[in-house]
PDB file of C-alpha atoms in Angstrom:
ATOM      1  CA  UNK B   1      92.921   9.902 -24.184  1.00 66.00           C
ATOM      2  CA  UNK B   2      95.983  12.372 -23.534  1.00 80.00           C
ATOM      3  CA  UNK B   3      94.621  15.885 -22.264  1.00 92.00           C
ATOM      4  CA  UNK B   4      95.929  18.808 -24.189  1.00 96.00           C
ATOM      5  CA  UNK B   5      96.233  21.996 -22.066  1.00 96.00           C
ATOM      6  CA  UNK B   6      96.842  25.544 -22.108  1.00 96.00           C
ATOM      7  CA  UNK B   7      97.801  28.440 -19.964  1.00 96.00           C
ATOM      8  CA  UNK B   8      94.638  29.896 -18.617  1.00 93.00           C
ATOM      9  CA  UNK B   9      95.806  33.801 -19.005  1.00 89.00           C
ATOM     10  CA  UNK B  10      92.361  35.488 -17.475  1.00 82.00           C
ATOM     11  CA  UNK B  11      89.837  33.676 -15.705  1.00 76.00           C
ATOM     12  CA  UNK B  12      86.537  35.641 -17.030  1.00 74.00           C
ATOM     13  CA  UNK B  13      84.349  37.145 -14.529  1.00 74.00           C
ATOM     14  CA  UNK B  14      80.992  36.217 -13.293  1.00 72.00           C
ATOM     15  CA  UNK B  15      78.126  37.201 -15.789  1.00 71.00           C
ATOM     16  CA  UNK B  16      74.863  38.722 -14.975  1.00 78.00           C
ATOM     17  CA  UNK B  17      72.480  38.068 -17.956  1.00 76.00           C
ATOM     18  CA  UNK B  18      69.575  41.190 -18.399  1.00 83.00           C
ATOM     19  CA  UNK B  19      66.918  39.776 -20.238  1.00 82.00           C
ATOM     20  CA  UNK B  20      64.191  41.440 -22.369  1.00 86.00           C
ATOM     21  CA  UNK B  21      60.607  41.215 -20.969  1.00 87.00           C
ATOM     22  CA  UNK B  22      59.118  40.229 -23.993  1.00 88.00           C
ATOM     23  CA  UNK B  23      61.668  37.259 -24.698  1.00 84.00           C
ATOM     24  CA  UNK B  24      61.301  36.185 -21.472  1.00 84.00           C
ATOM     25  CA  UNK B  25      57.744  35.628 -21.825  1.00 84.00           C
ATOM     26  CA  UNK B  26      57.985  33.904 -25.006  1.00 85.00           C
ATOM     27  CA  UNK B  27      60.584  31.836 -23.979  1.00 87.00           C
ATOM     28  CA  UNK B  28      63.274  32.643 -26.653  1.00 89.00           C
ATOM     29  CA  UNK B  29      66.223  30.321 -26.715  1.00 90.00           C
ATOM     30  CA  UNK B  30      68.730  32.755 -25.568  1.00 91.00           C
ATOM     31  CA  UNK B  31      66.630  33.485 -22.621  1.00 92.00           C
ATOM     32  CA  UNK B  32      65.888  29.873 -21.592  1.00 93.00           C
ATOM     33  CA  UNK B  33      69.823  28.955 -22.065  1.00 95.00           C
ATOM     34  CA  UNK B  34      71.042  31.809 -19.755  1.00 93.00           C
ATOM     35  CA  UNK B  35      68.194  30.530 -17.356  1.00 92.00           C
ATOM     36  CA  UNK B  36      69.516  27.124 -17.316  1.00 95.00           C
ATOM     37  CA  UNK B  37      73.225  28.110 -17.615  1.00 94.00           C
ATOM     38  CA  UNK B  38      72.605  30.605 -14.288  1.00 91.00           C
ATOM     39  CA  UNK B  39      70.968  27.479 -12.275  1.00 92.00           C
ATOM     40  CA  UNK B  40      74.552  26.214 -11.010  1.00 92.00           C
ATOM     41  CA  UNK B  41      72.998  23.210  -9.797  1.00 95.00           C
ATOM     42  CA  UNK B  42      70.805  22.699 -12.677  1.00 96.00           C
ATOM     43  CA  UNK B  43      73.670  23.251 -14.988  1.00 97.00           C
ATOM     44  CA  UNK B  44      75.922  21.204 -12.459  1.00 97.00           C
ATOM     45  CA  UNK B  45      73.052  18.325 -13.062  1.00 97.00           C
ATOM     46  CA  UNK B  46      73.642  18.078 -16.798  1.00 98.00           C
ATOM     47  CA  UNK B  47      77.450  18.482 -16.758  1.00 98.00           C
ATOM     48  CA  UNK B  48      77.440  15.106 -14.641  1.00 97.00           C
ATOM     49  CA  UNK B  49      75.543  13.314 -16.564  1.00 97.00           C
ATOM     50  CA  UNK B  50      77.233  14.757 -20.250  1.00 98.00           C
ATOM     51  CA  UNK B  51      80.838  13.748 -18.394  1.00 98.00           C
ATOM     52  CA  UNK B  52      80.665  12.094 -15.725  1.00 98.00           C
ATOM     53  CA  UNK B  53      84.005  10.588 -15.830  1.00 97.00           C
ATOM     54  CA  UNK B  54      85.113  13.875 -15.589  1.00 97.00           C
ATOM     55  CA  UNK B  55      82.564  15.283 -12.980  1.00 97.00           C
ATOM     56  CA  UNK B  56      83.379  12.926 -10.748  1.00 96.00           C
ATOM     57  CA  UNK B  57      87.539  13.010 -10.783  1.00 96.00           C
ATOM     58  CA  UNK B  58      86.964  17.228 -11.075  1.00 96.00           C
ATOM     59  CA  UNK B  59      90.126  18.167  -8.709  1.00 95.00           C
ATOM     60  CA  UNK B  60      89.646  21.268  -5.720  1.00 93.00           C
ATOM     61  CA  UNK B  61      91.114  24.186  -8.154  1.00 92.00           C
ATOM     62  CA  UNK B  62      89.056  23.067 -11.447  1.00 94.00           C
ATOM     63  CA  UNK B  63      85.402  24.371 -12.871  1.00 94.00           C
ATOM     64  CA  UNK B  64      84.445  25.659 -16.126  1.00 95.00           C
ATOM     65  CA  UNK B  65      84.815  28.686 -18.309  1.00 94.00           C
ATOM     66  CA  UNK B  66      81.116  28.575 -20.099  1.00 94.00           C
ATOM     67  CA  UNK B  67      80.499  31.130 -23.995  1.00 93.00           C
ATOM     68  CA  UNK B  68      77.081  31.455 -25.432  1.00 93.00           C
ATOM     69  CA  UNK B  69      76.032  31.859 -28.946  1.00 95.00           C
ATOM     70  CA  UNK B  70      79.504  32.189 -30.318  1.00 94.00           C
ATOM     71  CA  UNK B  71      79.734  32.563 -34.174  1.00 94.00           C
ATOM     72  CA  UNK B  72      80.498  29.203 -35.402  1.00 92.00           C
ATOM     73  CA  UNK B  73      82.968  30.903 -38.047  1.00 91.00           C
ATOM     74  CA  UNK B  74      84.729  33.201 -34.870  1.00 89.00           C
ATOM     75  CA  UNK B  75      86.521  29.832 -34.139  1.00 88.00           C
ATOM     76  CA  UNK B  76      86.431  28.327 -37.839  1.00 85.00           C
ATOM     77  CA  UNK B  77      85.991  30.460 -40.623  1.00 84.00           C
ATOM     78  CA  UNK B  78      84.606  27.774 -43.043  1.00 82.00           C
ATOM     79  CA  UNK B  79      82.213  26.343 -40.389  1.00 84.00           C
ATOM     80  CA  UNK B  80      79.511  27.918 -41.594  1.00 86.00           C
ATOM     81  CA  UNK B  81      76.956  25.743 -40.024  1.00 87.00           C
ATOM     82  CA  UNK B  82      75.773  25.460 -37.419  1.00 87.00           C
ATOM     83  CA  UNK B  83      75.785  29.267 -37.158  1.00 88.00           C
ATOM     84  CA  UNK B  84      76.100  29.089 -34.100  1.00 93.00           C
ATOM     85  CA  UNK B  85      77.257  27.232 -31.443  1.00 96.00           C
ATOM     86  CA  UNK B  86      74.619  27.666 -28.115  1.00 96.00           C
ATOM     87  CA  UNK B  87      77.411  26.439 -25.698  1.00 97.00           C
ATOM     88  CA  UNK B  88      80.742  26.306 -25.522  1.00 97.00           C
ATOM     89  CA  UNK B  89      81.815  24.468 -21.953  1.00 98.00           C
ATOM     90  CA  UNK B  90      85.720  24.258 -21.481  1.00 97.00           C
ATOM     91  CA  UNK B  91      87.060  23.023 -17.926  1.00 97.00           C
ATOM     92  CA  UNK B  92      89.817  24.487 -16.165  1.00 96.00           C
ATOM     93  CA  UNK B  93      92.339  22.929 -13.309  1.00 95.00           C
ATOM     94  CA  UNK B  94      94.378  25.489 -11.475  1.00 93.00           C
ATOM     95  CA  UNK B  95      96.056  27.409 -14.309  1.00 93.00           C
ATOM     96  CA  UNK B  96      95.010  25.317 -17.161  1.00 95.00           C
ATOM     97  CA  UNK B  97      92.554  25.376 -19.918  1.00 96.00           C
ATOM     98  CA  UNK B  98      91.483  21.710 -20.150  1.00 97.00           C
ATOM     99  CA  UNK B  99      91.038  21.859 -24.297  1.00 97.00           C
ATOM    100  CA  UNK B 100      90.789  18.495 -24.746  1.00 97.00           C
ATOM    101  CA  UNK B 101      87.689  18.147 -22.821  1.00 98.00           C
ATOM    102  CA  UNK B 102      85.837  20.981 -24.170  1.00 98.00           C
ATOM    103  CA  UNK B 103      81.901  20.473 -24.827  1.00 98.00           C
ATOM    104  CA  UNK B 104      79.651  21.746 -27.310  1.00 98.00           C
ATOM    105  CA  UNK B 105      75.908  21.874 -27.047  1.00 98.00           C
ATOM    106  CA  UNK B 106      73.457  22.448 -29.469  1.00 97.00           C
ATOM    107  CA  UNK B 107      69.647  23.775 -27.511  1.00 97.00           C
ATOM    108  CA  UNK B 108      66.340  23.688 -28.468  1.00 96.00           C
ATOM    109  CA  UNK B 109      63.303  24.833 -26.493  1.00 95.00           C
ATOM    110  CA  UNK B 110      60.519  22.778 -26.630  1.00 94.00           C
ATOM    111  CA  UNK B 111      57.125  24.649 -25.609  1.00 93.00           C
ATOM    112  CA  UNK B 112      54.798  22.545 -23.768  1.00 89.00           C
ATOM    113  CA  UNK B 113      51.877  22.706 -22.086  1.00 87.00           C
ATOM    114  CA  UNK B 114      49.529  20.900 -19.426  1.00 90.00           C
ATOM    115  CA  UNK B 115      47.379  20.300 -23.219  1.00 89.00           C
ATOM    116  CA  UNK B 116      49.979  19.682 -25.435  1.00 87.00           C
ATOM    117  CA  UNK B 117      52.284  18.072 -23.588  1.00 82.00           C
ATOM    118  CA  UNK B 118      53.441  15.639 -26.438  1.00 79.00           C
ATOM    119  CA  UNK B 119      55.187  18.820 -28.013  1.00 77.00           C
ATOM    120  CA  UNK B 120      58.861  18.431 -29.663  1.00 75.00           C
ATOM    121  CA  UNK B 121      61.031  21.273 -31.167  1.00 76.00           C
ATOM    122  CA  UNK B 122      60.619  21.819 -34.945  1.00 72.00           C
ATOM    123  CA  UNK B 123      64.467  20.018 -35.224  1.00 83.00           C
ATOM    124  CA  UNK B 124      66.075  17.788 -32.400  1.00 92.00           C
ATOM    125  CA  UNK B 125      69.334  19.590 -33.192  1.00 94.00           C
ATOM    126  CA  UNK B 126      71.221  16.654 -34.099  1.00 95.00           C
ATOM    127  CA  UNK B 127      71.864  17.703 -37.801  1.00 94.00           C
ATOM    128  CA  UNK B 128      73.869  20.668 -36.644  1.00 95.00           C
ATOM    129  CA  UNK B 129      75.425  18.377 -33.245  1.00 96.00           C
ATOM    130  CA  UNK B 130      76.311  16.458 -36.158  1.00 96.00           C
ATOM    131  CA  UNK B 131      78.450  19.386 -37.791  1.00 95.00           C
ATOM    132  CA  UNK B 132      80.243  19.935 -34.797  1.00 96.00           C
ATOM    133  CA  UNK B 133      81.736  16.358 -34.174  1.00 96.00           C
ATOM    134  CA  UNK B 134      82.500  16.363 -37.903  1.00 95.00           C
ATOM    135  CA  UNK B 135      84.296  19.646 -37.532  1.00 94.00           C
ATOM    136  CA  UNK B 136      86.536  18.067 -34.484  1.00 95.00           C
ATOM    137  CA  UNK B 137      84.711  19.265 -31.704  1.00 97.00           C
ATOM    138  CA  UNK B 138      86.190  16.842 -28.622  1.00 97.00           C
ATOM    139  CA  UNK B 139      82.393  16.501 -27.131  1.00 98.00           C
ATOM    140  CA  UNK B 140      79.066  16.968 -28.264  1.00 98.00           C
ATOM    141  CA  UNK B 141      75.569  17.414 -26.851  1.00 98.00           C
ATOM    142  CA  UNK B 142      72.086  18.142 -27.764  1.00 98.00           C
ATOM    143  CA  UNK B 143      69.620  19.768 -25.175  1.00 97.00           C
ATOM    144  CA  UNK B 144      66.126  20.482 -25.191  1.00 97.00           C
ATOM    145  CA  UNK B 145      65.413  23.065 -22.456  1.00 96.00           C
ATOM    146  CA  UNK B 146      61.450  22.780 -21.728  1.00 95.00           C
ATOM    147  CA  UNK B 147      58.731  25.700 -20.465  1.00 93.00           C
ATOM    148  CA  UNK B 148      54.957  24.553 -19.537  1.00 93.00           C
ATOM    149  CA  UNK B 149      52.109  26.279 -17.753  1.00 90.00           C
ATOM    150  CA  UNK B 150      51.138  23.656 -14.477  1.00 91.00           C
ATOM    151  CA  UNK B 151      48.599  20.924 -14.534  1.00 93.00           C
ATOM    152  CA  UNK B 152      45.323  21.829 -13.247  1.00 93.00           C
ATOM    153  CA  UNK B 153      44.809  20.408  -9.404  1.00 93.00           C
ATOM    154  CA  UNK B 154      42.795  17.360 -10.603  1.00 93.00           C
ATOM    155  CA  UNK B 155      45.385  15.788 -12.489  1.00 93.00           C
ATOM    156  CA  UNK B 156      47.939  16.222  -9.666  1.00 95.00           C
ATOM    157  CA  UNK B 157      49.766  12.588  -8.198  1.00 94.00           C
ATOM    158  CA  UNK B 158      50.347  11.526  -4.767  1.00 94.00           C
ATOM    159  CA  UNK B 159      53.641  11.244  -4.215  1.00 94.00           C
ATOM    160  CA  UNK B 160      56.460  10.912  -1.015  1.00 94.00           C
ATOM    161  CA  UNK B 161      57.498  13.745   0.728  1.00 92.00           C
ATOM    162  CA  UNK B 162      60.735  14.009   3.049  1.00 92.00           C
ATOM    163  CA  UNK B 163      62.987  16.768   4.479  1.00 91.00           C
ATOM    164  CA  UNK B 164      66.974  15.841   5.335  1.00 92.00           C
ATOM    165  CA  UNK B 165      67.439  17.233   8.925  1.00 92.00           C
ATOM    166  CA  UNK B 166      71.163  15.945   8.933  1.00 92.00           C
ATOM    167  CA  UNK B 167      72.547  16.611   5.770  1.00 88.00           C
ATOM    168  CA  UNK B 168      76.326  15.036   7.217  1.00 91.00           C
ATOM    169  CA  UNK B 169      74.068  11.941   8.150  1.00 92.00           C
ATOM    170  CA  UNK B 170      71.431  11.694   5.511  1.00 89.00           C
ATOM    171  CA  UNK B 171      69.013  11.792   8.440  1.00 94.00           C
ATOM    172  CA  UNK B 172      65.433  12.746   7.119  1.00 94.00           C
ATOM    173  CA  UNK B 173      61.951  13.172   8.495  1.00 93.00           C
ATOM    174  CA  UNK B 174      59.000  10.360   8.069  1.00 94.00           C
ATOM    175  CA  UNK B 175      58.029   9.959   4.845  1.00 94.00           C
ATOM    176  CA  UNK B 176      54.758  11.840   4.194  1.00 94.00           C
ATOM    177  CA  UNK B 177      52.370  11.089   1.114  1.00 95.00           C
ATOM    178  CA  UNK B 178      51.123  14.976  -0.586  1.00 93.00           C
ATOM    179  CA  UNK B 179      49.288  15.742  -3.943  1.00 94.00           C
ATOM    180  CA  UNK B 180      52.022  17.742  -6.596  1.00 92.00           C
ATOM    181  CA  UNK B 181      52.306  19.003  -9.803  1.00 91.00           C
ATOM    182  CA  UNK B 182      53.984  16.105 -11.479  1.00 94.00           C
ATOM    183  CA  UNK B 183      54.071  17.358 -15.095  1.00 94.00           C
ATOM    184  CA  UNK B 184      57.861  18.654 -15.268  1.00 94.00           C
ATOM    185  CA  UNK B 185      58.852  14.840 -14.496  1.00 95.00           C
ATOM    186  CA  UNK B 186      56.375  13.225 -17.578  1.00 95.00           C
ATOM    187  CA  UNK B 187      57.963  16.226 -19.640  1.00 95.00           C
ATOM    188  CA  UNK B 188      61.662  15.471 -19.094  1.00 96.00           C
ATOM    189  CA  UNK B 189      60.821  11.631 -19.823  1.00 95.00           C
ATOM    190  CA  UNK B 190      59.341  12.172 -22.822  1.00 94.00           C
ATOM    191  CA  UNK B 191      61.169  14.615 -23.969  1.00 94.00           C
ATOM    192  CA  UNK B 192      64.644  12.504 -23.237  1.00 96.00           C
ATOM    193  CA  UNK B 193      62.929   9.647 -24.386  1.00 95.00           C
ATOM    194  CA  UNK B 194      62.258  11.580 -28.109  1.00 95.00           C
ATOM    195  CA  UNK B 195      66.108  12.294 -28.147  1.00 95.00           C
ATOM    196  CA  UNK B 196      67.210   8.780 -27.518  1.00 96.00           C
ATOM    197  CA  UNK B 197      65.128   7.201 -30.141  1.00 95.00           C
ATOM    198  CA  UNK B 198      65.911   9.856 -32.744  1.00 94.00           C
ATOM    199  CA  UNK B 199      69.876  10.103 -31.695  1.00 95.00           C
ATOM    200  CA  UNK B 200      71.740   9.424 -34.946  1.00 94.00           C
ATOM    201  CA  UNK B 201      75.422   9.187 -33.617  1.00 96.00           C
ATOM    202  CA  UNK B 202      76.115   6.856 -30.758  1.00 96.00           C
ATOM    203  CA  UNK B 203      79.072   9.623 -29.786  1.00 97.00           C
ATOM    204  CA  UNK B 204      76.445  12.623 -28.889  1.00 98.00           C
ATOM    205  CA  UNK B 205      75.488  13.192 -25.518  1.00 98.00           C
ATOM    206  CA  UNK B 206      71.947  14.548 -24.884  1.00 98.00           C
ATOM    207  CA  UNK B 207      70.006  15.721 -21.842  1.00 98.00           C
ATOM    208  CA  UNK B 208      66.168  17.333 -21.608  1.00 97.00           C
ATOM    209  CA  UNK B 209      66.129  19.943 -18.038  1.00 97.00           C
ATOM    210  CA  UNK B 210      62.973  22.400 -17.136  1.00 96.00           C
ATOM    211  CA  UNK B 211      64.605  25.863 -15.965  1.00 94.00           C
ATOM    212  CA  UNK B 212      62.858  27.088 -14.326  1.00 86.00           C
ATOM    213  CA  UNK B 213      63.285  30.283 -10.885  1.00 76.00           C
ATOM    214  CA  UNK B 214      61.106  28.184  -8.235  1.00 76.00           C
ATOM    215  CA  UNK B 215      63.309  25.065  -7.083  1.00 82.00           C
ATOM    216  CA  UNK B 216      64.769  22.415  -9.123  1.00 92.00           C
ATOM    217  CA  UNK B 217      63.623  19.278 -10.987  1.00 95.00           C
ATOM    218  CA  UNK B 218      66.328  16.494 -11.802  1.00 95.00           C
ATOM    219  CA  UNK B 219      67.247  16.547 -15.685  1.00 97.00           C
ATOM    220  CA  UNK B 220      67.563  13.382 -17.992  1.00 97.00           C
ATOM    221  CA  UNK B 221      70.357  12.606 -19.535  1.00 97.00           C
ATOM    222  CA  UNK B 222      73.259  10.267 -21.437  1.00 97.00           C
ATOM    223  CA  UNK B 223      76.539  11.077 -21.312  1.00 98.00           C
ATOM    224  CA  UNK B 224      78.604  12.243 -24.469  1.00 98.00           C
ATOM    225  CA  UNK B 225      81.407  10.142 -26.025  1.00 97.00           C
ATOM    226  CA  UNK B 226      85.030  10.970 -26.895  1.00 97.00           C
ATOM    227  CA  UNK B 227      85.006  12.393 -30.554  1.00 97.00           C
ATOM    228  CA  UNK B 228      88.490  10.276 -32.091  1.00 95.00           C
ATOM    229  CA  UNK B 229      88.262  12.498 -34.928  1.00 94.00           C
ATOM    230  CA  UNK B 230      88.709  15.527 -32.101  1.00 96.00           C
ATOM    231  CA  UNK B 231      90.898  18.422 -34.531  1.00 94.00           C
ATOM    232  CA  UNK B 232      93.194  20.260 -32.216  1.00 95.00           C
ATOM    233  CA  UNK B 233      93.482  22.566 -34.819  1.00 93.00           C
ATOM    234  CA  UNK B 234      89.974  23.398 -33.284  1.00 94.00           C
ATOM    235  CA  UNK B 235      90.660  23.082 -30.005  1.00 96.00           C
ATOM    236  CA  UNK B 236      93.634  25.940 -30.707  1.00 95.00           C
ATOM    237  CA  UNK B 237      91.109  28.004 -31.819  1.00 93.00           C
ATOM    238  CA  UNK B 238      88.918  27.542 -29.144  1.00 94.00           C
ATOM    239  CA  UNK B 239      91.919  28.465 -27.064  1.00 93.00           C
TER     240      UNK B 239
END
């Protein structure tokens, strides 16, 4: 695949999101996407596994420009679903717009809980993932961002402990065996695991991650395919 670039003319500024109380607490999808967009190393998580071809060959000068909840018809005025689109992710090198690699992702918050913890989104988001490959969208992803309450102590796991002491060497401390909270991990596999039976189009990527402000747990994820019907049309109006 040739890249197709253009002149980056302002890199945009760091954002600081400001968040209503009340949509925090009932973990509205705006709110949960800034969350996980703000974790870098949550966000860096997904963004491996989504293109990892990429992640991995990333040069020193390069990261990513990153819009939220643009109007869908802002960059195409007959794209009239989805309304939306939840993320817009478009890599840079140097002075360069990397258009050809752009990546949209369609989010969905699934609201779980220690009792219901086989909960799913209303829609899996691939209907309007869907759109956006059809419409010539290089990349395309579905995410499903999950919130739960924690497990009560009693159905806590043992599980391995270390600490890296030598982060150039890998070095860790003995292995220790504690109770934890283990219900983020079952989430994320059943969640993912809900998303790769249901996938309709082998060319969407699709991850599950738990944002969350206390640490970090690994997302799931499978990487997103080349659209051949990309429109650069679209990608010029990305641009």
């Amino acid at each position: 695949m040739e890249t197709y670039r253009k002149p980056l003319l302002h890199l945009p500024e760091t954002s600081a999101f400001l968040l209503p109380k009340n949509a925090m607490r009932k973990h509205d999808e705006r709110c949960m996407t800034y969350v996980w967009v703000a974790h870098r190393n949550l966000f860096g998580e997904v963004y491996r596994y989504l293109l990892p071809d990429y992640f991995y060959a990333m040069p020193q000068d390069s990261g990513v420009v990153i819009g939220t909840f643009i109007s869908s018809t802002d960059i195409m005025p007959g794209l009239t679903f989805p309304g939306d689109i939840d993320v817009l992710v478009i890599p840079y090198e140097g002075d360069d717009l990397v258009l050809s690699l752009t990546l949209a992702i369609e989010i969905k918050v699934i609201r779980a809980s220690f009792e219901r913890q086989g909960k799913s989104p209303n829609q899996f988001g691939f209907k309007q993932a869907k759109a956006l490959l059809e419409a010539g969208f290089p990349f395309v992803a579905v995410g499903h961002l999950i919130v739960s309450d924690r497990s009560p102590k009693s159905a806590w796991r043992e599980v391995g402990m270390t600490r890296i002491v030598d982060a150039d060497s890998g070095a860790c401390e003995p292995i220790q065996t504690i109770r934890h909270d283990m219900l983020p991990v079952d989430l994320l596999r059943r969640a993912h695991g809900r998303l790769s039976s249901n996938c309709p189009d082998s060319r969407l990527g699709h991850f599950s991650a738990y944002p969350n402000d206390s640490g970090m747990w690994f997302p799931e994820g499978k990487r997103a395919s080349f659209n051949p019907c990309m429109n650069i049309n679209v990608l010029d109006k990305v641009y």
